[in-house]
Coordinates of C-alpha atoms and ligand atoms in Angstrom, one line a residue:
M1 CA 4.8 -11.5 -8.4
A2 CA 5.8 -11.5 -12.1
D3 CA 3.8 -13.7 -14.4
I4 CA 5.4 -17.1 -14.9
K5 CA 5.4 -19.0 -18.2
T6 CA 3.8 -22.5 -18.4
L7 CA 5.0 -25.3 -20.5
D8 CA 2.4 -24.7 -23.2
A9 CA 4.4 -21.7 -24.2
L10 CA 7.3 -23.9 -25.3
D11 CA 7.8 -26.2 -28.3
L12 CA 8.4 -29.5 -26.7
A13 CA 8.4 -31.9 -29.7
G14 CA 11.4 -34.2 -29.6
K15 CA 12.9 -32.4 -26.6
R16 CA 14.1 -34.0 -23.4
V17 CA 11.7 -32.4 -20.8
F18 CA 12.6 -32.9 -17.1
I19 CA 9.5 -32.4 -15.0
R20 CA 10.1 -32.0 -11.2
V21 CA 7.0 -33.5 -9.8
D22 CA 5.9 -34.1 -6.2
F23 CA 5.4 -37.9 -5.9
N24 CA 6.0 -37.8 -2.1
V25 CA 3.0 -40.0 -1.5
P26 CA 2.0 -42.0 1.6
L27 CA 2.6 -45.7 1.4
D28 CA 1.2 -48.6 3.4
E29 CA 3.2 -51.5 5.1
Q30 CA 3.3 -53.4 1.8
G31 CA 4.7 -50.3 0.0
R32 CA 1.4 -49.5 -1.9
V33 CA 0.3 -46.0 -2.5
T34 CA -2.5 -45.1 -0.1
D35 CA -3.3 -41.7 -1.5
D36 CA -2.4 -40.9 -5.1
A37 CA -3.7 -37.3 -5.1
R38 CA -0.2 -35.9 -5.6
I39 CA 0.4 -38.2 -8.6
R40 CA -3.0 -37.3 -10.1
A41 CA -2.3 -33.6 -9.6
A42 CA 0.8 -33.9 -11.8
V43 CA -0.9 -35.7 -14.6
P44 CA -2.2 -32.7 -16.6
T45 CA 1.4 -31.5 -17.0
I46 CA 2.8 -34.9 -17.8
A47 CA 0.0 -35.7 -20.2
Y48 CA 0.5 -32.4 -22.0
A49 CA 4.2 -33.0 -22.5
L50 CA 3.5 -36.5 -23.8
D51 CA 0.8 -35.4 -26.2
H52 CA 3.3 -32.8 -27.5
R53 CA 5.9 -35.5 -28.3
A54 CA 8.3 -34.7 -25.5
K55 CA 10.7 -37.2 -24.1
V56 CA 9.5 -37.0 -20.5
I57 CA 11.9 -37.4 -17.6
L58 CA 10.3 -37.2 -14.2
G59 CA 12.1 -36.4 -10.9
S60 CA 10.8 -36.5 -7.4
H61 CA 11.8 -37.2 -3.8
L62 CA 9.9 -39.6 -1.5
G63 CA 10.3 -39.3 2.3
R64 CA 13.5 -38.6 4.0
P65 CA 16.0 -41.4 3.2
K66 CA 19.1 -41.1 5.4
G67 CA 21.5 -43.1 3.2
K68 CA 21.0 -46.5 5.1
P69 CA 21.1 -49.5 2.7
E70 CA 17.5 -50.5 3.7
D71 CA 16.3 -47.0 2.8
R72 CA 16.7 -47.9 -0.9
Q73 CA 13.9 -50.4 -0.5
K74 CA 11.8 -48.3 1.8
Y75 CA 11.9 -45.1 -0.2
T76 CA 12.0 -46.4 -3.8
L77 CA 9.7 -44.6 -6.2
E78 CA 8.6 -47.9 -7.6
P79 CA 5.1 -47.8 -6.1
A80 CA 4.6 -44.3 -7.6
A81 CA 5.8 -45.6 -11.0
T82 CA 3.3 -48.4 -10.9
R83 CA 0.4 -46.0 -10.0
L84 CA 1.4 -43.5 -12.6
A85 CA 1.5 -46.2 -15.3
E86 CA -2.1 -47.2 -14.3
I87 CA -3.3 -43.6 -14.5
L88 CA -1.6 -42.8 -17.8
K89 CA -2.3 -46.3 -19.3
K90 CA 1.2 -46.3 -20.5
D91 CA 4.6 -47.9 -19.6
V92 CA 6.6 -45.9 -17.1
T93 CA 10.3 -46.9 -16.9
L94 CA 11.9 -46.5 -13.5
A95 CA 15.6 -45.7 -13.6
D96 CA 17.8 -47.3 -10.9
D97 CA 19.3 -43.9 -10.0
S98 CA 18.9 -40.2 -10.9
I99 CA 22.3 -39.6 -12.4
G100 CA 25.1 -41.6 -13.8
D101 CA 25.8 -43.7 -17.0
G102 CA 22.8 -46.0 -16.6
V103 CA 20.5 -43.0 -16.4
K104 CA 22.2 -41.3 -19.4
K105 CA 21.7 -44.4 -21.5
A106 CA 18.0 -44.7 -20.4
V107 CA 17.5 -41.1 -21.5
K108 CA 19.2 -41.7 -24.8
D109 CA 16.9 -44.6 -25.5
L110 CA 13.8 -42.6 -24.5
G111 CA 11.5 -42.0 -27.4
E112 CA 9.0 -39.2 -28.0
G113 CA 5.9 -39.6 -25.9
E114 CA 7.7 -42.0 -23.5
V115 CA 8.2 -41.6 -19.7
L116 CA 11.2 -42.3 -17.6
L117 CA 10.9 -41.8 -13.8
L118 CA 14.2 -41.2 -12.1
E119 CA 14.8 -43.0 -8.8
N120 CA 14.3 -41.0 -5.5
L121 CA 16.4 -37.8 -5.9
R122 CA 17.1 -37.8 -2.2
F123 CA 19.1 -41.0 -2.4
H124 CA 21.8 -38.3 -3.2
P125 CA 22.3 -36.0 -0.2
E126 CA 23.5 -33.4 -2.8
E127 CA 19.8 -32.9 -3.8
E128 CA 18.9 -31.2 -0.5
K129 CA 22.2 -29.4 -0.3
N130 CA 21.5 -27.9 -3.7
D131 CA 24.9 -29.0 -4.8
E132 CA 26.0 -27.5 -8.0
G133 CA 27.6 -30.6 -9.4
Y134 CA 24.5 -32.7 -8.9
A135 CA 22.3 -29.9 -10.3
R136 CA 24.5 -29.8 -13.4
E137 CA 24.3 -33.7 -13.7
L138 CA 20.5 -33.5 -13.6
A139 CA 20.4 -30.6 -16.0
S140 CA 22.6 -32.5 -18.5
L141 CA 19.8 -35.0 -18.9
A142 CA 17.4 -32.4 -20.2
D143 CA 16.7 -29.6 -22.7
V144 CA 13.8 -28.2 -20.8
W145 CA 13.2 -27.9 -17.0
V146 CA 9.6 -27.8 -15.8
N147 CA 8.8 -27.3 -12.2
D148 CA 5.4 -28.7 -11.1
A149 CA 6.3 -29.7 -7.5
F150 CA 4.5 -27.1 -5.5
G151 CA 4.9 -29.1 -2.3
T152 CA 8.7 -28.5 -2.4
A153 CA 8.7 -25.1 -4.0
H154 CA 9.7 -23.5 -0.7
R155 CA 12.9 -25.5 -0.7
A156 CA 16.0 -24.5 -2.7
H157 CA 17.2 -28.0 -3.7
A158 CA 19.1 -29.1 -6.8
S159 CA 16.0 -30.3 -8.6
T160 CA 13.5 -27.7 -7.4
A161 CA 15.7 -24.6 -8.0
G162 CA 19.4 -25.3 -8.6
M163 CA 19.2 -26.9 -12.0
A164 CA 17.1 -24.1 -13.5
K165 CA 20.2 -22.1 -14.6
F166 CA 21.8 -25.0 -16.4
V167 CA 19.0 -25.8 -18.9
K168 CA 18.2 -24.1 -22.1
E169 CA 14.5 -23.5 -21.3
K170 CA 12.3 -23.5 -18.2
A171 CA 8.6 -23.3 -17.4
A172 CA 6.1 -23.9 -14.7
G173 CA 3.8 -26.9 -14.8
F174 CA 0.0 -26.4 -14.7
L175 CA -0.2 -27.4 -11.0
I176 CA 2.3 -24.8 -9.9
K177 CA 0.6 -22.2 -12.1
K178 CA -2.8 -23.0 -10.5
E179 CA -1.3 -22.7 -7.0
V180 CA 0.4 -19.4 -7.8
D181 CA -2.8 -18.1 -9.4
F182 CA -5.1 -18.9 -6.5
L183 CA -2.8 -18.2 -3.6
G184 CA -1.5 -15.1 -5.4
R185 CA -5.1 -13.9 -5.9
V186 CA -5.8 -14.3 -2.2
L187 CA -2.7 -12.2 -1.3
T188 CA -2.6 -9.5 -4.0
R189 CA -6.1 -8.9 -5.3
P190 CA -8.8 -10.6 -3.1
A191 CA -12.4 -9.6 -3.8
H192 CA -13.8 -8.1 -0.7
P193 CA -15.1 -8.9 1.8
F194 CA -12.1 -11.2 2.4
V195 CA -12.5 -13.6 5.3
A196 CA -9.5 -15.6 6.6
L197 CA -10.1 -18.6 8.9
L198 CA -7.1 -19.6 10.9
G199 CA -6.8 -22.5 13.3
G200 CA -4.5 -25.4 14.0
A201 CA -2.3 -26.4 16.9
K202 CA -0.1 -23.4 17.6
V203 CA -0.1 -19.6 17.4
S204 CA 3.7 -19.8 17.0
D205 CA 3.3 -21.7 13.7
K206 CA 1.0 -19.1 12.3
I207 CA 2.3 -15.8 13.4
K208 CA 3.6 -14.7 10.1
V209 CA 0.5 -15.8 8.3
I210 CA -1.7 -13.9 10.7
E211 CA 0.5 -10.8 10.4
N212 CA 0.5 -10.8 6.7
L213 CA -3.3 -11.4 6.5
L214 CA -3.9 -8.6 9.0
G215 CA -3.0 -6.2 6.2
K216 CA -5.3 -7.8 3.7
A217 CA -8.3 -9.4 5.2
D218 CA -11.5 -7.7 6.4
C219 CA -12.2 -10.4 9.0
I220 CA -10.1 -13.1 10.7
C221 CA -11.9 -16.0 12.4
I222 CA -9.8 -17.9 14.9
G223 CA -10.3 -21.5 15.9
G224 CA -8.3 -24.5 16.9
A225 CA -6.0 -24.7 19.9
M226 CA -4.5 -21.3 19.1
A227 CA -7.8 -19.7 20.0
Y228 CA -7.1 -20.4 23.7
T229 CA -3.9 -18.4 23.7
F230 CA -5.8 -15.4 22.3
L231 CA -8.6 -15.9 24.9
R232 CA -6.0 -16.2 27.7
A233 CA -4.4 -13.0 26.4
Q234 CA -7.7 -11.3 27.1
E235 CA -7.6 -12.5 30.7
L236 CA -10.3 -15.2 30.2
E237 CA -10.1 -18.5 32.0
V238 CA -9.5 -21.4 29.5
G239 CA -9.3 -24.3 32.0
K240 CA -6.9 -27.1 30.8
S241 CA -6.9 -25.9 27.2
R242 CA -3.6 -25.7 25.3
V243 CA -2.1 -22.3 25.8
E244 CA 1.3 -21.0 24.7
E245 CA 2.3 -19.0 27.7
D246 CA 5.3 -17.5 26.0
K247 CA 3.1 -16.2 23.2
L248 CA 0.6 -14.3 25.3
E249 CA 2.3 -10.9 24.8
L250 CA 2.5 -11.5 21.0
A251 CA -1.2 -12.5 21.0
R252 CA -2.0 -9.2 22.7
Q253 CA 0.0 -7.3 20.1
I254 CA -1.9 -9.1 17.3
L255 CA -5.2 -8.2 18.9
D256 CA -4.1 -4.5 19.2
K257 CA -2.9 -4.4 15.6
A258 CA -6.2 -5.9 14.4
R259 CA -8.1 -3.2 16.3
A260 CA -5.9 -0.4 15.0
R261 CA -6.4 -1.6 11.5
G262 CA -10.1 -2.1 11.8
V263 CA -9.9 -5.8 11.0
E264 CA -12.6 -7.8 12.6
F265 CA -10.8 -10.4 14.7
L266 CA -13.2 -13.1 15.9
L267 CA -12.6 -15.6 18.7
P268 CA -14.8 -18.5 19.7
V269 CA -17.8 -17.5 21.9
D270 CA -18.5 -21.1 22.9
H271 CA -16.6 -24.4 22.9
V272 CA -16.8 -28.1 22.7
C273 CA -14.7 -29.4 25.7
A274 CA -13.8 -32.5 27.6
E275 CA -11.6 -33.5 30.6
E276 CA -9.0 -35.0 28.3
P277 CA -8.4 -35.2 24.5
K278 CA -9.8 -38.7 24.0
E279 CA -12.6 -40.0 21.8
T280 CA -14.1 -41.7 24.7
A281 CA -14.1 -38.7 27.0
K282 CA -17.5 -37.0 27.9
R283 CA -18.3 -34.3 25.3
V284 CA -19.3 -31.0 27.0
V285 CA -20.6 -27.9 25.2
V286 CA -19.6 -24.8 27.1
N287 CA -21.9 -22.0 26.2
D288 CA -19.5 -19.2 27.2
R289 CA -16.2 -17.6 26.1
A290 CA -14.5 -18.8 29.3
I291 CA -13.8 -22.5 30.0
P292 CA -14.2 -24.1 33.5
P293 CA -11.0 -25.3 35.2
A294 CA -11.5 -29.1 34.8
L295 CA -12.1 -28.9 31.0
M296 CA -10.1 -28.3 27.9
G297 CA -11.3 -26.8 24.6
L298 CA -11.2 -29.3 21.7
D299 CA -13.4 -27.6 19.1
I300 CA -15.3 -24.4 18.4
G301 CA -18.9 -24.6 19.7
P302 CA -22.1 -24.4 17.7
K303 CA -22.7 -20.7 18.2
T304 CA -19.2 -19.9 17.0
L305 CA -19.6 -22.1 14.0
D306 CA -22.8 -20.3 13.2
V307 CA -21.0 -16.9 13.3
Y308 CA -18.1 -18.1 11.2
R309 CA -20.5 -19.7 8.7
Q310 CA -22.4 -16.4 8.3
R311 CA -19.1 -14.5 7.7
I312 CA -18.0 -17.2 5.1
L313 CA -21.3 -17.0 3.2
A314 CA -21.1 -13.2 3.1
A315 CA -17.5 -13.2 1.8
K316 CA -16.2 -13.0 -1.8
T317 CA -12.8 -14.4 -0.8
V318 CA -12.2 -17.1 1.9
F319 CA -8.8 -18.4 2.8
W320 CA -8.7 -21.2 5.4
N321 CA -5.7 -22.7 7.2
G322 CA -5.7 -24.8 10.3
P323 CA -8.5 -27.1 11.6
M324 CA -11.0 -25.6 14.1
G325 CA -10.5 -28.5 16.6
L326 CA -9.0 -31.9 17.2
F327 CA -10.9 -33.1 14.0
E328 CA -9.0 -36.4 13.8
Q329 CA -11.4 -37.6 16.6
K330 CA -15.1 -37.6 15.8
P331 CA -16.5 -35.8 18.8
W332 CA -14.3 -32.7 18.0
A333 CA -14.7 -32.6 14.3
E334 CA -17.9 -30.7 13.8
G335 CA -16.4 -27.2 13.8
T336 CA -13.8 -28.2 11.2
F337 CA -16.2 -30.0 8.9
G338 CA -18.8 -27.2 9.5
V339 CA -16.5 -24.5 8.2
A340 CA -15.6 -26.8 5.3
R341 CA -19.3 -27.1 4.5
A342 CA -19.8 -23.4 4.7
M343 CA -17.0 -22.8 2.3
A344 CA -18.4 -25.5 0.0
D345 CA -21.7 -23.5 0.0
S346 CA -20.0 -20.2 -0.8
D347 CA -20.0 -18.7 -4.2
G348 CA -16.8 -16.8 -3.5
V349 CA -13.2 -17.7 -4.2
T350 CA -12.5 -20.4 -1.6
V351 CA -8.9 -21.4 -1.0
V352 CA -7.6 -24.0 1.5
G353 CA -3.9 -24.2 2.5
G354 CA -2.1 -26.4 4.9
G355 CA -1.5 -30.2 5.1
D356 CA -4.0 -31.0 7.9
S357 CA -6.6 -28.5 6.6
A358 CA -6.4 -30.1 3.1
A359 CA -6.8 -33.6 4.8
A360 CA -9.9 -32.4 6.6
V361 CA -11.5 -31.1 3.4
E362 CA -10.6 -34.4 1.7
E363 CA -12.2 -36.4 4.6
A364 CA -15.3 -34.2 4.4
G365 CA -15.5 -35.1 0.7
L366 CA -15.6 -31.5 -0.3
V367 CA -12.4 -31.0 -2.3
A368 CA -14.4 -30.6 -5.6
K369 CA -16.6 -27.9 -4.0
M370 CA -13.6 -25.6 -3.2
K371 CA -12.1 -23.3 -5.8
H372 CA -8.7 -24.5 -4.8
V373 CA -7.2 -26.8 -2.2
S374 CA -3.5 -26.4 -2.1
T375 CA -1.3 -29.5 -2.5
G376 CA 1.5 -27.9 -0.6
G377 CA 1.4 -27.9 3.2
G378 CA 4.5 -25.9 4.2
A379 CA 4.8 -24.3 0.8
S380 CA 1.3 -22.8 0.9
L381 CA 1.9 -21.4 4.3
E382 CA 5.2 -19.8 3.3
F383 CA 3.4 -18.3 0.3
I384 CA 0.6 -16.8 2.4
E385 CA 3.3 -15.5 4.8
G386 CA 4.3 -13.4 1.8
R387 CA 7.6 -15.1 1.3
V388 CA 9.2 -15.7 -2.1
L389 CA 9.4 -19.4 -2.8
P390 CA 12.8 -20.4 -4.4
G391 CA 11.2 -23.0 -6.8
I392 CA 8.9 -20.3 -8.1
Q393 CA 11.3 -17.4 -8.1
V394 CA 13.6 -19.3 -10.6
L395 CA 10.7 -19.6 -13.0
E396 CA 10.3 -15.8 -13.2
G397 CA 12.1 -13.8 -15.9
Ligands
ADP401 P1 -2.3 -27.3 8.9 O1 -1.4 -28.5 8.7 O2 -3.5 -27.2 8.1 O3 -1.4 -26.0 8.7 P2 -1.8 -27.3 11.7 O4 -0.7 -28.3 11.5 O5 -1.5 -26.0 12.2 O6 -2.7 -27.3 10.4 O7 -2.8 -27.9 12.9 C1 -3.4 -29.1 12.7 C2 -3.6 -29.8 14.1 O8 -4.1 -29.0 15.1 C3 -4.5 -31.0 13.9 O9 -3.8 -32.2 14.2 C4 -5.5 -30.8 15.0 O10 -5.9 -31.9 15.7 C5 -4.8 -29.8 15.9 N1 -5.8 -29.1 16.8 C6 -6.7 -28.2 16.4 N2 -7.4 -27.7 17.4 C7 -7.0 -28.4 18.5 C8 -7.4 -28.3 19.9 N3 -8.3 -27.5 20.3 N4 -6.7 -29.1 20.7 C9 -5.7 -29.9 20.3 N5 -5.3 -30.0 19.0 C10 -5.9 -29.2 18.1
MG402 MG1 0.0 -29.5 9.9

């Protein structure tokens, strides 16, 4: 991947700088922001532009508005504007739309070092269609386009990619740059030993990630529900555990490929099980690779965690995607929090990608102990699959 320029390479003074941010934050019933991590993640870029006397125009989507009248209320960026103003200790004006005469006037009135947040870009269906007319309208508001929305970098929408060619200058924000640096380092120049931990709900979601990492990692540790499909593919009994029957052949191919390439491919050697996936169900530790008929695997067992922990501590690069078990329920969370703790104890380059994995690290209180926790769920996975993300591609060259 070519190097991408960040906004500090540009002279921003007096210019209208459109920053595509990811303010797609969770809200409670009262419409208050319940987790402002994404807003905080964009602040270094916004603050830099403000400090360098830019006229800052922010654009984001929130949720998936469908064009119903009540959606305007449900998906307004007003709560994000309020939270951002608190963080910046500065007024943030919320425009009533993202294009049109009112917005043009608001941009005209915008002074250096001031912030205008456009209303939810997805109130216009043209945004997701990457409509050229809409992209041109957005671009007409700005001299410079900065993309700092890693969470939507895998989408070619008007604000995340389309408008790039209609502005005079473009650059990456600091968040996207950090994401590309860390995820790129995992893929292209990992320090060895490189250990990848992969878990989560389904093999089918992670096939491309596994295949790409098979050519790069020294060791792949498998956990989560997808482990049972691999165990089943080796003719082991897995009881009532979740198995993707139609992926058994593929699982066998992956196991063969790992063997042929000399990649150590580790599966759980013990399990935490129950008769049903409920917090109140009796927790049974099965000290065997196979699982009895009445039980389902819900987490990796203590022996497995110990093996994975040793691999993590011996590694110079660790990439983790996918929880090791049904971590949302306490009896099945130890494997997931255990690998998070091992990564926190590692001196290597530790990178976490994936929405649920990032949530688990957050819940464990270990975000600050990782070298990088990706803010992009789907985007980080597509990146690790080795795909070119449209929102990043347009920043190159
Ligand atoms: P990410 O978002 O990090 O990519 P995934 O979406 O692939 O992760 O998977 C996360 C989900 O997988 C979690 O909701 C977790 O509860 C579930 N999961 C993991 N292991 C199991 C299991 N053994 N049984 C049922 N669900 C599991
Ligand atoms: Mg997920």
